[in-house]
Short mmCIF file of N, CA and C in Angstrom, two decimals:
data_model
loop_
_atom_site.label_atom_id
_atom_site.label_comp_id
_atom_site.label_asym_id
_atom_site.label_seq_id
_atom_site.Cartn_x
_atom_site.Cartn_y
_atom_site.Cartn_z
N MET A 1 63.10 -36.82 -10.15
CA MET A 1 64.36 -37.84 -9.71
C MET A 1 64.09 -38.49 -8.39
N THR A 2 64.69 -39.71 -8.41
CA THR A 2 64.57 -39.98 -7.37
C THR A 2 65.91 -40.54 -6.46
N ASP A 3 66.10 -40.07 -5.13
CA ASP A 3 67.67 -40.07 -4.25
C ASP A 3 67.44 -41.78 -3.99
N THR A 4 68.69 -42.22 -4.42
CA THR A 4 69.31 -43.58 -3.87
C THR A 4 69.30 -43.92 -2.61
N ALA A 5 69.51 -43.22 -1.73
CA ALA A 5 69.70 -43.38 -0.73
C ALA A 5 68.14 -43.28 -0.13
N ASP A 6 67.23 -42.59 -0.50
CA ASP A 6 65.83 -42.33 -0.25
C ASP A 6 65.06 -44.08 -0.40
N THR A 7 65.51 -44.20 -1.62
CA THR A 7 64.84 -45.53 -1.96
C THR A 7 65.28 -46.48 -1.11
N ALA A 8 66.69 -47.00 -1.05
CA ALA A 8 67.45 -47.81 -0.05
C ALA A 8 66.32 -47.82 1.21
N ASP A 9 66.41 -46.75 1.62
CA ASP A 9 65.56 -46.47 3.00
C ASP A 9 64.23 -47.27 3.00
N ARG A 10 63.52 -46.73 2.12
CA ARG A 10 62.12 -47.40 1.94
C ARG A 10 62.08 -48.79 1.76
N ALA A 11 63.16 -49.39 1.21
CA ALA A 11 63.32 -50.82 0.75
C ALA A 11 63.67 -51.49 2.41
N ASP A 12 64.51 -50.85 2.95
CA ASP A 12 64.89 -51.17 4.48
C ASP A 12 63.96 -51.52 5.30
N ARG A 13 62.98 -50.14 5.16
CA ARG A 13 61.52 -50.22 6.02
C ARG A 13 60.45 -50.85 5.58
N ALA A 14 60.41 -51.77 3.92
CA ALA A 14 59.54 -52.37 3.95
C ALA A 14 59.94 -53.76 4.47
N ASP A 15 61.40 -54.17 4.40
CA ASP A 15 61.54 -55.45 5.07
C ASP A 15 61.39 -55.41 6.44
N ALA A 16 61.51 -54.32 7.45
CA ALA A 16 61.67 -54.67 8.84
C ALA A 16 60.02 -55.38 9.07
N PRO A 17 60.11 -55.97 10.04
CA PRO A 17 59.16 -56.74 10.97
C PRO A 17 58.13 -55.73 11.19
N GLY A 18 56.58 -56.07 11.01
CA GLY A 18 55.70 -55.40 11.43
C GLY A 18 55.37 -54.10 10.51
N THR A 19 55.89 -54.02 9.39
CA THR A 19 55.47 -53.09 7.86
C THR A 19 55.55 -53.88 6.97
N SER A 20 54.58 -52.73 6.20
CA SER A 20 54.69 -53.65 4.71
C SER A 20 55.21 -52.48 3.32
N GLY A 21 56.09 -51.71 3.86
CA GLY A 21 56.40 -50.67 2.81
C GLY A 21 55.05 -49.51 2.76
N ALA A 22 54.83 -49.55 1.68
CA ALA A 22 53.90 -48.56 1.39
C ALA A 22 52.91 -48.45 2.20
N ASP A 23 51.89 -49.73 3.05
CA ASP A 23 50.76 -49.39 4.05
C ASP A 23 51.41 -48.53 5.29
N ASP A 24 50.84 -47.92 5.70
CA ASP A 24 50.81 -47.23 6.91
C ASP A 24 50.39 -48.45 7.82
N PRO A 25 51.24 -48.83 9.01
CA PRO A 25 50.81 -49.71 9.78
C PRO A 25 49.99 -49.39 11.76
N VAL A 26 49.34 -50.12 11.73
CA VAL A 26 48.31 -49.71 13.09
C VAL A 26 49.28 -50.21 13.96
N PRO A 27 49.10 -49.88 15.26
CA PRO A 27 49.92 -50.39 16.37
C PRO A 27 50.45 -51.55 16.43
N ASP A 28 49.18 -52.50 16.09
CA ASP A 28 49.63 -53.93 16.35
C ASP A 28 50.53 -54.45 15.11
N GLY A 29 50.64 -53.96 14.20
CA GLY A 29 51.57 -54.12 13.20
C GLY A 29 51.45 -54.65 11.85
N ASP A 30 49.81 -54.44 11.73
CA ASP A 30 48.98 -55.18 10.66
C ASP A 30 48.53 -53.63 10.09
N PRO A 31 48.89 -53.58 8.38
CA PRO A 31 48.76 -52.65 7.61
C PRO A 31 47.04 -51.72 7.83
N ALA A 32 47.07 -50.82 7.61
CA ALA A 32 45.49 -50.14 7.98
C ALA A 32 44.67 -50.51 6.98
N PRO A 33 43.42 -51.06 7.32
CA PRO A 33 42.28 -51.53 6.37
C PRO A 33 41.95 -50.53 5.35
N GLU A 34 41.67 -50.96 4.37
CA GLU A 34 41.26 -50.09 3.14
C GLU A 34 39.92 -49.80 3.55
N ALA A 35 39.90 -48.35 3.18
CA ALA A 35 38.36 -47.57 3.36
C ALA A 35 37.01 -48.33 2.85
N VAL A 36 36.60 -48.36 2.79
CA VAL A 36 35.14 -48.75 2.37
C VAL A 36 33.99 -47.49 2.27
N PHE A 37 33.17 -47.20 1.20
CA PHE A 37 32.36 -46.37 1.34
C PHE A 37 31.03 -46.87 0.93
N ARG A 38 29.78 -46.65 1.79
CA ARG A 38 28.46 -46.80 1.32
C ARG A 38 27.97 -45.69 0.59
N ALA A 39 27.54 -46.49 -0.85
CA ALA A 39 26.89 -45.53 -1.97
C ALA A 39 25.81 -46.24 -2.40
N SER A 40 24.73 -45.59 -3.39
CA SER A 40 23.67 -45.96 -3.89
C SER A 40 23.86 -45.50 -5.31
N CYS A 41 23.10 -46.56 -6.40
CA CYS A 41 22.68 -46.08 -7.34
C CYS A 41 21.68 -44.89 -7.95
N THR A 42 21.65 -44.05 -8.36
CA THR A 42 20.33 -43.05 -8.62
C THR A 42 19.11 -43.81 -9.95
N GLU A 43 20.14 -44.58 -10.70
CA GLU A 43 19.33 -45.37 -11.89
C GLU A 43 18.59 -46.60 -11.18
N CYS A 44 19.23 -47.61 -10.38
CA CYS A 44 18.57 -48.61 -10.32
C CYS A 44 18.40 -48.94 -8.77
N ARG A 45 18.87 -47.73 -8.04
CA ARG A 45 18.87 -47.79 -6.76
C ARG A 45 19.24 -48.62 -5.77
N ALA A 46 20.20 -49.81 -6.27
CA ALA A 46 20.51 -50.14 -5.55
C ALA A 46 22.10 -49.78 -4.24
N SER A 47 22.24 -50.58 -3.22
CA SER A 47 22.90 -49.81 -2.44
C SER A 47 24.09 -50.92 -2.03
N PHE A 48 25.47 -50.17 -2.31
CA PHE A 48 26.58 -51.19 -2.00
C PHE A 48 27.76 -50.16 -1.17
N GLU A 49 28.66 -51.55 -1.25
CA GLU A 49 30.20 -50.66 -1.03
C GLU A 49 31.01 -50.50 -1.85
N LEU A 50 31.62 -49.61 -1.84
CA LEU A 50 32.63 -49.16 -2.92
C LEU A 50 34.27 -49.13 -2.07
N THR A 51 35.31 -49.34 -2.69
CA THR A 51 36.55 -49.30 -2.33
C THR A 51 37.02 -47.57 -2.60
N ALA A 52 38.14 -47.63 -2.46
CA ALA A 52 38.36 -45.82 -2.82
C ALA A 52 39.11 -45.97 -4.41
N GLY A 53 39.48 -47.00 -4.40
CA GLY A 53 39.54 -47.41 -6.14
C GLY A 53 38.74 -47.39 -6.76
N ASP A 54 37.40 -47.37 -6.60
CA ASP A 54 35.98 -47.62 -7.11
C ASP A 54 35.40 -46.28 -7.55
N LEU A 55 36.19 -45.41 -6.69
CA LEU A 55 35.47 -43.77 -6.55
C LEU A 55 36.05 -42.95 -7.48
N ARG A 56 35.92 -41.45 -8.12
CA ARG A 56 36.82 -40.55 -8.35
C ARG A 56 36.46 -39.39 -8.03
N LEU A 57 36.66 -38.58 -7.38
CA LEU A 57 36.29 -36.77 -6.66
C LEU A 57 37.36 -36.31 -7.42
N ALA A 58 36.05 -35.63 -8.11
CA ALA A 58 36.20 -33.87 -8.90
C ALA A 58 36.29 -32.29 -7.89
N ILE A 59 36.70 -31.94 -7.81
CA ILE A 59 37.12 -30.59 -7.03
C ILE A 59 37.10 -29.03 -7.99
N GLY A 60 35.60 -28.79 -8.11
CA GLY A 60 35.33 -27.26 -8.80
C GLY A 60 35.73 -26.14 -8.05
N GLY A 61 35.03 -25.05 -8.62
CA GLY A 61 35.39 -24.13 -8.04
C GLY A 61 34.38 -23.80 -7.20
N SER A 62 33.14 -24.44 -6.79
CA SER A 62 32.18 -24.14 -6.35
C SER A 62 31.50 -25.50 -5.78
N HIS A 63 30.73 -25.45 -4.94
CA HIS A 63 29.88 -26.78 -4.12
C HIS A 63 29.01 -27.27 -5.85
N ARG A 64 28.54 -26.38 -7.04
CA ARG A 64 27.73 -26.79 -7.73
C ARG A 64 28.74 -27.81 -8.98
N THR A 65 30.11 -27.71 -8.77
CA THR A 65 31.15 -28.56 -9.66
C THR A 65 31.76 -29.36 -8.80
N THR A 66 31.58 -29.36 -7.71
CA THR A 66 32.48 -30.54 -6.79
C THR A 66 31.20 -31.78 -6.61
N PHE A 67 32.16 -32.81 -7.20
CA PHE A 67 30.97 -34.17 -7.25
C PHE A 67 32.09 -35.13 -7.10
N TYR A 68 31.42 -36.65 -6.96
CA TYR A 68 31.97 -38.11 -7.13
C TYR A 68 31.33 -38.76 -7.76
N SER A 69 32.04 -39.70 -8.06
CA SER A 69 31.36 -40.38 -9.18
C SER A 69 31.90 -42.03 -9.40
N PHE A 70 31.19 -42.83 -9.58
CA PHE A 70 31.57 -44.29 -9.47
C PHE A 70 30.80 -45.24 -10.57
N ILE A 71 31.16 -46.34 -10.93
CA ILE A 71 30.40 -47.04 -11.80
C ILE A 71 29.62 -47.85 -10.97
N CYS A 72 28.29 -47.94 -11.54
CA CYS A 72 27.06 -49.02 -10.31
C CYS A 72 27.27 -50.33 -10.36
N PRO A 73 27.80 -51.17 -9.56
CA PRO A 73 28.44 -52.78 -9.66
C PRO A 73 27.08 -53.30 -10.19
N ASP A 74 26.38 -53.12 -9.93
CA ASP A 74 24.90 -53.54 -10.04
C ASP A 74 24.15 -53.22 -11.92
N CYS A 75 24.20 -52.35 -12.33
CA CYS A 75 23.62 -52.07 -13.48
C CYS A 75 24.42 -51.35 -14.42
N GLY A 76 25.89 -51.15 -13.85
CA GLY A 76 26.95 -50.32 -15.04
C GLY A 76 26.83 -48.81 -15.53
N ILE A 77 26.02 -48.41 -14.77
CA ILE A 77 25.70 -47.02 -15.36
C ILE A 77 26.90 -46.32 -14.39
N SER A 78 27.31 -45.12 -15.14
CA SER A 78 27.84 -44.05 -14.49
C SER A 78 27.44 -43.43 -13.60
N VAL A 79 27.57 -43.24 -12.53
CA VAL A 79 26.77 -42.32 -11.24
C VAL A 79 27.83 -41.02 -10.85
N ARG A 80 27.14 -40.17 -11.27
CA ARG A 80 27.97 -38.93 -10.30
C ARG A 80 26.79 -37.89 -9.60
N LYS A 81 27.67 -37.56 -8.33
CA LYS A 81 26.86 -36.96 -7.17
C LYS A 81 27.33 -35.94 -6.27
N PRO A 82 26.93 -35.07 -6.03
CA PRO A 82 27.19 -33.53 -5.78
C PRO A 82 28.18 -34.05 -4.14
N ALA A 83 29.28 -33.68 -4.00
CA ALA A 83 30.38 -33.87 -2.83
C ALA A 83 30.51 -32.46 -2.01
N GLY A 84 29.42 -32.36 -0.89
CA GLY A 84 30.12 -30.84 0.18
C GLY A 84 31.22 -31.24 0.48
N ASP A 85 31.43 -30.26 1.40
CA ASP A 85 33.00 -30.16 2.18
C ASP A 85 33.45 -31.54 3.00
N ARG A 86 32.18 -32.27 3.92
CA ARG A 86 32.22 -33.38 4.66
C ARG A 86 32.71 -34.67 3.79
N ILE A 87 31.85 -34.61 2.71
CA ILE A 87 32.13 -36.08 1.96
C ILE A 87 33.58 -35.43 1.12
N VAL A 88 34.02 -34.42 0.57
CA VAL A 88 35.23 -34.14 -0.09
C VAL A 88 36.30 -34.81 1.24
N GLU A 89 36.01 -34.14 2.41
CA GLU A 89 37.10 -34.21 3.49
C GLU A 89 37.30 -36.13 3.46
N LEU A 90 36.04 -36.77 3.85
CA LEU A 90 35.91 -38.23 3.94
C LEU A 90 36.70 -39.15 2.71
N LEU A 91 36.43 -38.70 1.53
CA LEU A 91 36.79 -39.38 0.44
C LEU A 91 38.35 -38.97 0.28
N THR A 92 38.65 -37.71 0.47
CA THR A 92 40.15 -37.81 0.45
C THR A 92 41.12 -38.51 1.41
N ASP A 93 40.51 -38.08 2.37
CA ASP A 93 41.09 -39.04 3.48
C ASP A 93 41.04 -40.35 3.59
N GLY A 94 40.22 -40.97 3.24
CA GLY A 94 40.02 -42.29 2.48
C GLY A 94 40.85 -43.03 1.27
N GLY A 95 41.52 -42.05 0.76
CA GLY A 95 42.46 -41.85 -0.29
C GLY A 95 41.97 -42.43 -1.62
N VAL A 96 40.44 -41.86 -2.15
CA VAL A 96 40.12 -41.26 -3.46
C VAL A 96 40.60 -40.71 -4.01
N ARG A 97 40.92 -41.35 -5.43
CA ARG A 97 41.66 -40.51 -6.33
C ARG A 97 41.22 -38.94 -6.36
N THR A 98 41.87 -37.71 -6.72
CA THR A 98 41.08 -36.55 -6.46
C THR A 98 41.25 -35.89 -8.24
N MET A 99 40.40 -35.42 -8.65
CA MET A 99 41.09 -34.28 -9.47
C MET A 99 40.42 -32.81 -9.25
N ARG A 100 41.08 -31.91 -9.59
CA ARG A 100 40.79 -30.77 -9.37
C ARG A 100 40.59 -29.88 -11.03
N LEU A 101 39.26 -29.20 -10.77
CA LEU A 101 38.71 -28.97 -11.90
C LEU A 101 39.18 -26.91 -12.01
N HIS A 102 39.72 -26.74 -13.59
CA HIS A 102 39.99 -25.29 -13.23
C HIS A 102 39.14 -24.65 -14.45
N LEU A 103 38.60 -24.12 -13.98
CA LEU A 103 37.93 -23.30 -14.99
C LEU A 103 37.87 -21.86 -15.34
N GLY A 104 37.64 -21.36 -16.48
CA GLY A 104 38.49 -20.08 -17.02
C GLY A 104 38.86 -19.93 -18.23
#
């Protein structure tokens, strides 16, 4: 349930100079730039840049079940790669959608 005062407050901030609502402004008032991640395809070996929206992160109960995935923009194959602690941190900080896998 949404509090109408909170919604109105967000709307007021969205109209304020130097802000853009959902995006966090940087000191000069512009929205923070979108994170870009470098990746490569295991099938065609192409290297490219992906945005947070192009990636998915799955966090399992161990390092063997924690991975990120994306579709190669060159060959169209679904690529899945292991994600250690540092990669998990970078992807989550960069806004990549995360899913927790519950095994049991």
